[in-house]
Short mmCIF file of C-alpha atoms and ligand atoms in Angstrom, two decimals:
data_model
loop_
_atom_site.label_atom_id
_atom_site.label_comp_id
_atom_site.label_asym_id
_atom_site.label_seq_id
_atom_site.Cartn_x
_atom_site.Cartn_y
_atom_site.Cartn_z
CA UNK A 26 -64.79 -44.29 247.12
CA UNK A 27 -61.40 -45.37 247.80
CA UNK A 28 -58.99 -45.43 244.99
CA UNK A 29 -57.30 -48.76 244.14
CA UNK A 30 -53.94 -49.46 245.18
CA UNK A 31 -51.13 -49.79 242.56
CA UNK A 32 -48.87 -52.52 243.21
CA UNK A 33 -45.15 -53.06 242.02
CA UNK A 34 -44.31 -54.33 239.06
CA UNK A 35 -43.98 -58.07 238.84
CA UNK A 36 -40.14 -59.55 239.18
CA UNK A 37 -39.42 -56.41 241.12
CA UNK A 38 -38.52 -56.27 245.03
CA UNK A 39 -38.84 -53.44 247.23
CA UNK A 40 -36.00 -53.38 249.65
CA UNK A 41 -37.44 -52.46 253.11
CA UNK A 42 -35.14 -51.77 255.84
CA UNK A 43 -32.80 -55.07 256.71
CA UNK A 44 -33.30 -55.90 253.12
CA UNK A 45 -31.76 -52.79 251.83
CA UNK A 46 -29.24 -52.99 254.69
CA UNK A 47 -28.29 -56.04 253.29
CA UNK A 48 -27.80 -55.15 249.92
CA UNK A 49 -25.61 -52.01 251.29
CA UNK A 50 -23.51 -54.80 253.07
CA UNK A 51 -22.90 -56.82 250.10
CA UNK A 52 -22.01 -53.45 248.14
CA UNK A 53 -19.50 -52.61 251.06
CA UNK A 54 -17.94 -55.95 251.37
CA UNK A 55 -17.45 -56.00 247.13
CA UNK A 56 -15.83 -52.68 247.21
CA UNK A 57 -13.47 -53.47 249.85
CA UNK A 58 -12.50 -56.74 248.25
CA UNK A 59 -12.20 -54.90 244.71
CA UNK A 60 -10.05 -52.12 246.43
CA UNK A 61 -7.60 -54.54 247.78
CA UNK A 62 -6.98 -56.30 244.05
CA UNK A 63 -7.00 -52.88 242.44
CA UNK A 64 -10.10 -52.37 240.81
CA UNK A 65 -11.53 -48.93 240.28
CA UNK A 66 -15.24 -48.66 240.42
CA UNK A 67 -17.07 -47.65 237.42
CA UNK A 68 -20.83 -46.64 237.00
CA UNK A 69 -22.25 -46.76 233.69
CA UNK A 70 -25.67 -45.57 232.81
CA UNK A 71 -29.00 -47.49 233.41
CA UNK A 72 -30.07 -47.55 229.77
CA UNK A 73 -27.84 -47.91 226.69
CA UNK A 74 -28.00 -47.93 222.79
CA UNK A 75 -29.97 -50.86 221.96
CA UNK A 76 -27.29 -51.52 219.59
CA UNK A 77 -24.57 -52.23 222.04
CA UNK A 78 -26.61 -55.30 223.34
CA UNK A 79 -27.36 -56.33 220.10
CA UNK A 80 -23.59 -56.58 219.26
CA UNK A 81 -22.25 -56.77 222.64
CA UNK A 82 -24.24 -59.98 223.84
CA UNK A 83 -25.09 -61.49 220.55
CA UNK A 84 -28.38 -61.73 218.73
CA UNK A 85 -29.14 -65.22 218.95
CA UNK A 86 -29.21 -65.18 223.11
CA UNK A 87 -32.28 -65.20 224.97
CA UNK A 88 -31.39 -61.97 226.37
CA UNK A 89 -31.29 -59.96 223.23
CA UNK A 90 -34.40 -62.32 221.54
CA UNK A 91 -36.52 -61.65 224.30
CA UNK A 92 -35.63 -60.20 227.39
CA UNK A 93 -34.87 -56.62 226.82
CA UNK A 94 -36.52 -53.82 228.22
CA UNK A 95 -36.42 -51.61 224.85
CA UNK A 96 -38.15 -48.44 224.32
CA UNK A 97 -37.77 -45.57 221.79
CA UNK A 98 -36.83 -42.26 223.31
CA UNK A 99 -38.54 -38.72 222.07
CA UNK A 100 -36.35 -38.44 219.10
CA UNK A 101 -36.73 -42.14 217.78
CA UNK A 102 -33.56 -43.42 219.24
CA UNK A 103 -33.89 -47.25 220.44
CA UNK A 104 -32.87 -47.47 224.06
CA UNK A 105 -32.61 -50.53 226.54
CA UNK A 106 -32.65 -50.74 230.15
CA UNK A 107 -29.29 -52.75 230.84
CA UNK A 108 -29.52 -56.18 230.85
CA UNK A 109 -25.84 -57.03 231.86
CA UNK A 110 -22.99 -55.05 232.81
CA UNK A 111 -20.06 -56.15 230.58
CA UNK A 112 -20.99 -54.47 227.37
CA UNK A 113 -21.66 -51.15 228.63
CA UNK A 114 -18.11 -51.34 230.98
CA UNK A 115 -16.59 -52.42 227.22
CA UNK A 116 -18.41 -49.53 225.66
CA UNK A 117 -17.28 -47.07 228.56
CA UNK A 118 -13.46 -48.29 228.00
CA UNK A 119 -13.42 -47.82 224.57
CA UNK A 120 -15.30 -44.48 224.80
CA UNK A 121 -12.60 -43.05 227.57
CA UNK A 122 -9.59 -44.43 225.77
CA UNK A 123 -8.71 -46.52 228.74
CA UNK A 124 -6.41 -49.15 226.28
CA UNK A 125 -3.81 -45.84 226.91
CA UNK A 126 -3.82 -46.83 230.54
CA UNK A 127 -1.27 -49.12 231.93
CA UNK A 128 -2.61 -52.41 231.59
CA UNK A 129 -4.33 -54.44 232.93
CA UNK A 130 -7.37 -52.13 233.59
CA UNK A 131 -9.23 -53.28 236.32
CA UNK A 132 -12.91 -52.05 236.90
CA UNK A 133 -15.82 -53.08 239.47
CA UNK A 134 -19.32 -51.94 239.52
CA UNK A 135 -22.29 -52.67 241.25
CA UNK A 136 -26.22 -51.67 240.43
CA UNK A 137 -29.66 -52.47 238.93
CA UNK A 138 -29.95 -54.59 235.77
CA UNK A 139 -33.15 -55.55 233.85
CA UNK A 140 -34.46 -58.58 232.03
CA UNK A 141 -37.97 -59.64 231.05
CA UNK A 142 -37.68 -63.28 232.63
CA UNK A 143 -40.39 -65.52 234.05
CA UNK A 144 -40.39 -64.26 237.55
CA UNK A 145 -39.97 -66.48 240.23
CA UNK A 146 -37.91 -67.20 243.72
CA UNK A 147 -34.27 -65.88 242.95
CA UNK A 148 -35.25 -64.64 239.36
CA UNK A 149 -36.44 -60.94 239.08
CA UNK A 150 -37.01 -58.48 236.16
CA UNK A 151 -35.14 -55.87 238.08
CA UNK A 152 -32.04 -57.09 239.70
CA UNK A 153 -28.55 -56.14 241.26
CA UNK A 154 -25.52 -57.24 240.03
CA UNK A 155 -21.86 -56.57 241.34
CA UNK A 156 -19.43 -57.11 238.68
CA UNK A 157 -15.97 -56.86 237.79
CA UNK A 158 -14.16 -56.46 234.76
CA UNK A 159 -10.15 -56.87 233.62
CA UNK A 160 -8.78 -55.37 230.07
CA UNK A 161 -5.49 -55.99 228.33
CA UNK A 162 -3.84 -59.23 229.42
CA UNK A 163 -4.37 -62.72 228.00
CA UNK A 164 -2.41 -64.22 231.12
CA UNK A 165 -4.30 -67.16 232.60
CA UNK A 166 -3.35 -65.66 235.95
CA UNK A 167 -6.03 -63.22 235.47
CA UNK A 168 -8.46 -65.99 234.65
CA UNK A 169 -7.58 -67.24 238.16
CA UNK A 170 -7.82 -63.97 239.58
CA UNK A 171 -11.30 -63.14 238.65
CA UNK A 172 -12.48 -66.73 239.53
CA UNK A 173 -10.53 -66.16 243.04
CA UNK A 174 -12.41 -62.86 243.66
CA UNK A 175 -15.65 -64.48 243.03
CA UNK A 176 -15.23 -67.34 245.42
CA UNK A 177 -13.82 -64.92 247.82
CA UNK A 178 -16.82 -63.05 247.86
CA UNK A 179 -18.90 -65.58 248.18
CA UNK A 180 -17.00 -66.70 251.13
CA UNK A 181 -17.10 -63.58 252.84
CA UNK A 182 -20.76 -63.31 252.55
CA UNK A 183 -21.50 -66.91 254.00
CA UNK A 184 -22.95 -68.26 250.89
CA UNK A 185 -23.63 -71.98 251.72
CA UNK A 186 -23.62 -75.19 249.24
CA UNK A 187 -21.06 -73.42 246.63
CA UNK A 188 -19.78 -75.65 243.60
CA UNK A 189 -17.43 -73.65 241.17
CA UNK A 190 -17.65 -75.14 237.51
CA UNK A 191 -15.28 -74.29 234.65
CA UNK A 192 -14.69 -75.05 231.04
CA UNK A 193 -12.89 -73.46 228.27
CA UNK A 194 -14.81 -72.38 224.81
CA UNK A 195 -11.61 -72.29 223.02
CA UNK A 196 -11.02 -69.28 220.43
CA UNK A 197 -13.57 -68.30 218.06
CA UNK A 198 -11.42 -70.06 215.12
CA UNK A 199 -11.44 -73.56 217.25
CA UNK A 200 -14.75 -73.09 218.25
CA UNK A 201 -16.07 -72.37 214.21
CA UNK A 202 -14.86 -76.08 213.17
CA UNK A 203 -16.59 -77.25 216.31
CA UNK A 204 -20.02 -75.63 215.62
CA UNK A 205 -20.01 -77.14 212.32
CA UNK A 206 -19.60 -80.86 213.69
CA UNK A 207 -21.92 -79.86 216.42
CA UNK A 208 -24.86 -78.58 214.09
CA UNK A 209 -24.49 -82.01 211.84
CA UNK A 210 -24.90 -84.00 214.82
CA UNK A 211 -28.11 -81.60 215.91
CA UNK A 212 -29.27 -82.09 212.40
CA UNK A 213 -28.87 -85.92 212.60
CA UNK A 214 -30.74 -85.70 215.43
CA UNK A 215 -33.34 -82.94 214.92
CA UNK A 216 -36.75 -84.71 215.40
CA UNK A 217 -35.86 -85.23 219.13
CA UNK A 218 -34.76 -81.99 219.82
CA UNK A 219 -37.07 -79.35 221.28
CA UNK A 220 -38.44 -76.58 218.71
CA UNK A 221 -36.38 -73.62 220.14
CA UNK A 222 -33.17 -75.63 219.73
CA UNK A 223 -33.92 -76.86 216.37
CA UNK A 224 -34.58 -73.20 215.72
CA UNK A 225 -31.01 -72.10 216.94
CA UNK A 226 -29.09 -74.97 214.90
CA UNK A 227 -27.92 -72.54 212.76
CA UNK A 228 -27.25 -69.17 214.86
CA UNK A 229 -26.14 -70.62 218.23
CA UNK A 230 -25.69 -74.66 218.26
CA UNK A 231 -24.11 -74.20 221.64
CA UNK A 232 -27.17 -73.26 223.53
CA UNK A 233 -28.48 -76.75 223.15
CA UNK A 234 -26.64 -78.01 225.88
CA UNK A 235 -28.49 -75.62 228.21
CA UNK A 236 -31.78 -76.85 227.02
CA UNK A 237 -34.49 -77.97 230.03
CA UNK A 238 -36.10 -80.33 227.82
CA UNK A 239 -35.63 -83.83 228.82
CA UNK A 240 -35.39 -85.56 225.29
CA UNK A 241 -33.10 -82.99 224.27
CA UNK A 242 -30.78 -83.41 227.24
CA UNK A 243 -30.67 -87.12 226.25
CA UNK A 244 -29.40 -86.47 222.97
CA UNK A 245 -26.93 -83.89 224.30
CA UNK A 246 -25.52 -86.14 226.83
CA UNK A 247 -24.15 -88.04 223.42
CA UNK A 248 -22.85 -84.88 221.92
CA UNK A 249 -19.36 -84.06 220.98
CA UNK A 250 -18.02 -81.73 223.45
CA UNK A 251 -15.98 -78.57 222.76
CA UNK A 252 -13.22 -79.36 225.77
CA UNK A 253 -12.19 -82.44 223.24
CA UNK A 254 -11.78 -80.12 220.28
CA UNK A 255 -9.66 -77.29 222.00
CA UNK A 256 -6.38 -75.87 219.87
CA UNK A 257 -3.10 -76.75 221.65
CA UNK A 258 -2.96 -73.30 222.95
CA UNK A 259 -6.36 -72.90 224.28
CA UNK A 260 -5.83 -76.28 225.79
CA UNK A 261 -2.41 -74.88 227.49
CA UNK A 262 -4.12 -71.76 228.73
CA UNK A 263 -6.98 -73.83 230.35
CA UNK A 264 -4.40 -76.23 232.14
CA UNK A 265 -2.25 -73.26 233.23
CA UNK A 266 -5.95 -71.76 234.87
CA UNK A 267 -6.75 -74.98 236.48
CA UNK A 268 -3.01 -75.40 238.24
CA UNK A 269 -3.39 -72.06 239.37
CA UNK A 270 -6.83 -72.67 240.94
CA UNK A 271 -4.93 -75.85 242.16
CA UNK A 272 -2.46 -74.07 243.70
CA UNK A 273 -4.74 -71.72 245.41
CA UNK A 274 -6.67 -74.59 246.87
CA UNK A 275 -10.08 -73.38 245.03
CA UNK A 276 -12.19 -76.34 244.44
CA UNK A 277 -13.60 -76.59 241.21
CA UNK A 278 -15.33 -79.11 238.80
CA UNK A 279 -14.56 -79.21 235.05
CA UNK A 280 -17.87 -78.91 233.05
CA UNK A 281 -17.54 -79.62 229.59
CA UNK A 282 -21.44 -78.68 229.18
CA UNK A 283 -21.01 -75.16 230.82
CA UNK A 284 -22.57 -72.97 228.23
CA UNK A 285 -23.18 -69.16 229.29
CA UNK A 286 -26.04 -67.39 228.12
CA UNK A 287 -24.20 -64.60 226.68
CA UNK A 288 -22.28 -65.12 223.15
CA UNK A 289 -18.93 -62.97 223.88
CA UNK A 290 -16.78 -65.52 225.59
CA UNK A 291 -13.97 -67.32 224.62
CA UNK A 292 -11.81 -69.60 226.48
CA UNK A 293 -12.50 -69.53 230.31
CA UNK A 294 -15.65 -69.78 231.35
CA UNK A 295 -16.87 -70.27 235.14
CA UNK A 296 -20.14 -70.43 237.11
CA UNK A 297 -20.45 -70.56 240.82
CA UNK A 298 -23.77 -71.95 241.83
CA UNK A 299 -25.25 -72.89 245.42
CA UNK A 300 -27.38 -75.91 246.62
CA UNK A 301 -29.44 -73.46 248.68
CA UNK A 302 -30.92 -71.85 245.68
CA UNK A 303 -32.97 -74.31 244.17
CA UNK A 304 -33.98 -73.91 240.29
CA UNK A 305 -32.11 -70.79 240.00
CA UNK A 306 -28.67 -72.11 241.29
CA UNK A 307 -26.11 -69.29 239.33
CA UNK A 308 -25.00 -67.26 242.17
CA UNK A 309 -22.23 -65.61 239.82
CA UNK A 310 -20.78 -66.19 236.50
CA UNK A 311 -18.32 -65.19 233.84
CA UNK A 312 -15.53 -65.83 231.44
CA UNK A 313 -12.70 -64.64 228.99
CA UNK A 314 -14.18 -62.37 226.16
CA UNK A 315 -11.02 -61.47 224.11
CA UNK A 316 -12.90 -60.39 221.10
CA UNK A 317 -15.68 -58.23 222.47
CA UNK A 318 -13.61 -55.04 222.41
CA UNK A 319 -12.72 -55.57 218.90
CA UNK A 320 -16.21 -56.20 218.11
CA UNK A 321 -17.38 -53.07 219.58
CA UNK A 322 -14.96 -50.65 217.81
CA UNK A 323 -12.12 -51.02 220.02
CA UNK A 324 -8.28 -51.86 219.61
CA UNK A 325 -7.78 -56.00 220.14
CA UNK A 326 -8.03 -56.19 223.67
CA UNK A 327 -8.41 -59.38 225.79
CA UNK A 328 -10.50 -59.07 228.79
CA UNK A 329 -12.20 -61.21 231.34
CA UNK A 330 -14.92 -60.54 234.17
CA UNK A 331 -17.85 -61.76 236.10
CA UNK A 332 -20.85 -60.81 237.99
CA UNK A 333 -23.09 -62.06 240.86
CA UNK A 334 -26.46 -61.66 241.50
CA UNK A 335 -26.77 -59.69 244.87
CA UNK A 336 -30.57 -61.20 245.84
CA UNK A 337 -29.15 -64.82 244.94
CA UNK A 338 -25.86 -64.32 247.25
CA UNK A 339 -28.28 -63.00 249.92
CA UNK A 340 -30.69 -65.75 249.48
CA UNK A 341 -27.81 -68.45 249.75
CA UNK A 342 -25.67 -66.99 252.41
CA UNK A 343 -26.42 -67.76 256.31
CA UNK A 344 -25.91 -64.19 257.23
CA UNK A 345 -29.05 -62.82 258.75
CA UNK A 346 -29.84 -59.20 257.36
CA UNK A 347 -30.06 -56.76 260.27
CA UNK A 348 -31.79 -53.22 259.86
CA UNK A 349 -29.36 -50.49 260.10
CA UNK A 350 -28.91 -49.02 263.40
CA UNK A 351 -30.91 -45.69 263.45
CA UNK A 352 -31.20 -45.09 267.51
CA UNK A 353 -30.63 -40.95 267.65
CA UNK A 354 -28.23 -39.61 270.34
CA UNK A 355 -30.57 -36.99 271.13
CA UNK A 356 -34.39 -36.86 271.19
CA UNK A 357 -36.19 -33.33 271.16
CA UNK A 358 -39.78 -33.51 273.09
CA UNK A 359 -41.86 -30.64 274.37
CA UNK A 360 -42.67 -29.97 277.91
CA UNK A 361 -46.35 -29.58 277.16
CA UNK A 362 -46.65 -32.27 274.41
CA UNK A 363 -48.09 -30.64 271.53
CA UNK A 364 -45.41 -27.37 270.80
CA UNK A 365 -46.44 -24.17 271.82
CA UNK A 366 -45.88 -20.74 270.41
CA UNK A 367 -42.41 -20.80 269.13
CA UNK A 368 -41.27 -23.99 270.49
CA UNK A 369 -41.47 -25.79 266.97
CA UNK A 370 -38.99 -23.19 265.51
CA UNK A 371 -36.43 -23.51 268.31
CA UNK A 372 -36.39 -27.35 268.34
CA UNK A 373 -36.01 -27.06 264.47
CA UNK A 374 -33.06 -24.94 265.02
CA UNK A 375 -31.64 -27.31 267.76
CA UNK A 376 -32.32 -30.34 265.47
CA UNK A 377 -30.00 -28.34 262.87
CA UNK A 378 -27.51 -27.73 265.11
CA UNK A 379 -27.23 -31.05 266.48
CA UNK A 380 -26.59 -32.70 262.77
CA UNK A 381 -24.07 -29.82 262.35
CA UNK A 382 -22.19 -31.06 265.46
CA UNK A 383 -22.48 -34.48 264.27
CA UNK A 384 -25.21 -35.58 266.49
CA UNK A 385 -27.90 -37.94 265.28
CA UNK A 386 -31.35 -36.23 266.23
CA UNK A 387 -35.01 -36.82 265.72
CA UNK A 388 -37.93 -34.19 266.79
CA UNK A 389 -41.23 -35.52 268.35
CA UNK A 390 -43.48 -35.10 265.17
CA UNK A 391 -46.84 -36.63 266.35
CA UNK A 392 -47.85 -34.36 269.26
CA UNK A 393 -47.17 -37.00 272.11
CA UNK A 394 -47.41 -36.26 275.70
CA UNK A 395 -44.12 -35.90 277.53
CA UNK A 396 -44.44 -39.14 278.87
CA UNK A 397 -45.53 -40.89 275.72
CA UNK A 398 -42.38 -38.74 274.14
CA UNK A 399 -39.78 -40.12 276.79
CA UNK A 400 -41.23 -43.67 276.13
CA UNK A 401 -40.99 -43.25 272.28
CA UNK A 402 -37.41 -42.06 272.81
CA UNK A 403 -36.52 -44.83 275.02
CA UNK A 404 -37.86 -47.47 272.40
CA UNK A 405 -35.51 -45.39 269.91
CA UNK A 406 -32.67 -46.25 272.19
CA UNK A 407 -32.08 -42.27 272.65
CA UNK A 408 -29.77 -41.83 275.44
CA UNK A 409 -30.63 -38.46 275.70
CA UNK A 410 -34.21 -36.08 275.51
CA UNK A 411 -33.97 -32.27 274.90
CA UNK A 412 -37.34 -30.86 276.41
CA UNK A 413 -38.47 -27.64 275.29
CA UNK A 414 -41.07 -25.77 277.50
CA UNK A 415 -41.69 -22.21 276.67
CA UNK A 416 -38.46 -20.45 276.55
CA UNK A 417 -36.58 -23.11 278.88
CA UNK A 418 -34.40 -26.14 277.73
CA UNK A 419 -34.03 -29.49 279.65
CA UNK A 420 -31.39 -32.11 279.10
CA UNK A 421 -32.73 -35.64 280.28
CA UNK A 422 -29.83 -38.60 280.73
CA UNK A 423 -32.30 -41.61 280.11
CA UNK A 424 -29.81 -43.82 281.36
CA UNK A 425 -29.07 -41.98 284.59
CA UNK A 426 -32.96 -41.21 284.88
CA UNK A 427 -31.65 -37.36 285.44
CA UNK A 428 -32.77 -34.17 284.22
CA UNK A 429 -31.27 -30.31 284.25
CA UNK A 430 -31.78 -27.12 282.80
CA UNK A 431 -29.23 -26.07 280.32
CA UNK A 432 -28.55 -23.70 277.46
CA UNK A 433 -28.26 -25.32 273.89
CA UNK A 434 -24.25 -24.95 273.94
CA UNK A 435 -24.24 -26.86 276.94
CA UNK A 436 -26.61 -29.47 275.99
CA UNK A 437 -24.40 -29.99 272.73
CA UNK A 438 -21.23 -30.28 274.48
CA UNK A 439 -22.69 -33.05 277.18
CA UNK A 440 -23.97 -35.24 274.51
CA UNK A 441 -20.51 -34.95 272.26
CA UNK A 442 -18.52 -35.42 275.90
CA UNK A 443 -21.02 -38.15 276.80
CA UNK A 444 -20.49 -39.82 273.60
CA UNK A 445 -16.83 -39.79 273.90
P1 HAM B 513 -25.00 -63.45 234.00
O1 HAM B 513 -24.78 -64.97 234.17
O2 HAM B 513 -26.10 -63.65 232.55
O3 HAM B 513 -23.63 -63.02 233.42
O4 HAM B 513 -25.64 -63.01 235.32
C1 HAM B 513 -24.46 -62.94 236.23
C2 HAM B 513 -25.27 -63.26 237.40
O5 HAM B 513 -26.51 -62.46 237.56
C3 HAM B 513 -26.40 -64.54 237.86
O6 HAM B 513 -25.35 -65.73 238.31
C4 HAM B 513 -27.12 -64.39 238.70
O7 HAM B 513 -26.67 -64.49 239.96
C5 HAM B 513 -27.48 -62.84 238.71
N1 HAM B 513 -28.84 -62.79 237.69
C6 HAM B 513 -28.91 -62.77 236.49
N2 HAM B 513 -30.51 -62.95 235.73
C7 HAM B 513 -30.97 -62.63 237.06
C8 HAM B 513 -32.38 -62.51 237.52
N3 HAM B 513 -33.22 -62.44 236.35
N4 HAM B 513 -32.54 -62.65 238.29
C9 HAM B 513 -31.89 -62.42 239.54
N5 HAM B 513 -30.30 -62.54 239.53
C10 HAM B 513 -29.94 -62.86 237.99
C11 HAM B 513 -23.60 -61.90 233.18
O8 HAM B 513 -24.40 -61.05 233.27
C12 HAM B 513 -22.33 -61.22 232.52
N6 HAM B 513 -22.20 -60.01 232.44
C13 HAM B 513 -21.05 -61.62 233.38
C14 HAM B 513 -19.76 -61.51 232.86
C15 HAM B 513 -19.04 -60.25 233.34
N7 HAM B 513 -19.08 -61.80 232.40
C16 HAM B 513 -17.94 -61.52 231.79
N8 HAM B 513 -17.98 -60.42 232.70
#
């Protein structure tokens, strides 16, 4: 009786060869881009106290209401697999007293995130994000910098069909008055709204702009807009961001209905989407969150950041993933096929010496005959094969088709020399 096989959880991806290499390529490109703009890498834990996301992301968001992987550890603490990176990076900023560093403090990160969402193409329950957060400056040039970095990242990765949408959500003060106005509008149209929108009129009226339901969307097309209600200071900040983007020739659309799924935003918000992606078109997004550090117990600190989904960047990219080159410089085979006597030990020692000398090497491990081992080495692209036969060692130059007896030292020198 054979055991039943176990499959990976729904909404997760195994990254095989080329897919893993493609992820690594995105990480490397992002690392170089962020380093060139003075961003330092930060790695926070995969799980955090649940309270961090409840307070940071907001209780009335989809993420906190229904998408978190929350569990109790052995001592009854409530922990959550991180659904996003901003709240954890803010937690680290406060915990390590980074406000004492010269501002702005600029950080970037990369890694897996977890959301219990309906799995489909481009939407997973474990996905990877690359993101950046900058703390300690309210200058609109910092908003433009983060937007420009997201656009550059997408460009470098050949993401096709991109659209950048931006908006301003104002400060919490200007938004408070607008929220009241929007609540009154929503109540006046309550019967036409989807049940989940109705349920959130009090807690999170702005999310109504995000509803997929057609009748709700028709109502929202007539709703008052926050962009028309910005304070003079907020409007000036937004105008400065637009001007800087224009100067940098970064194409954008103003989208007065752009609401992001997280509650911490103030002033500038932005989203980059790709026409290549279908329903899940968001490649990356972010915005300012000038109050979040304070809400998490830190000193008042303006901040802004973004994150992009690595799977979506790759889905929307025209670059074809290529497997990493794994060709060994040396293949170690046995004259008699199966290793005889001490040949296995000698082969293993040679393999270790080769690796220590910086020579990529592999041993014949499947008992192939010498003829088949040479064919396999050729398939792998190995330029040299070491052939162990009893006490004897021969080096075969695959390109020249020549073979000669040698010592281990001569063999390593020949390959190192040949590689140069
Ligand atoms: P977000 O818009 O929730 O923002 O996520 C950013 C990006 O992560 C999305 O544009 C998308 O590419 C990717 N993403 C999100 N959920 C999934 C999923 N289930 N499957 C695949 N990809 C997904 C944030 O997370 C904010 N922390 C961004 C930010 C940083 N704001 C300020 N600083």
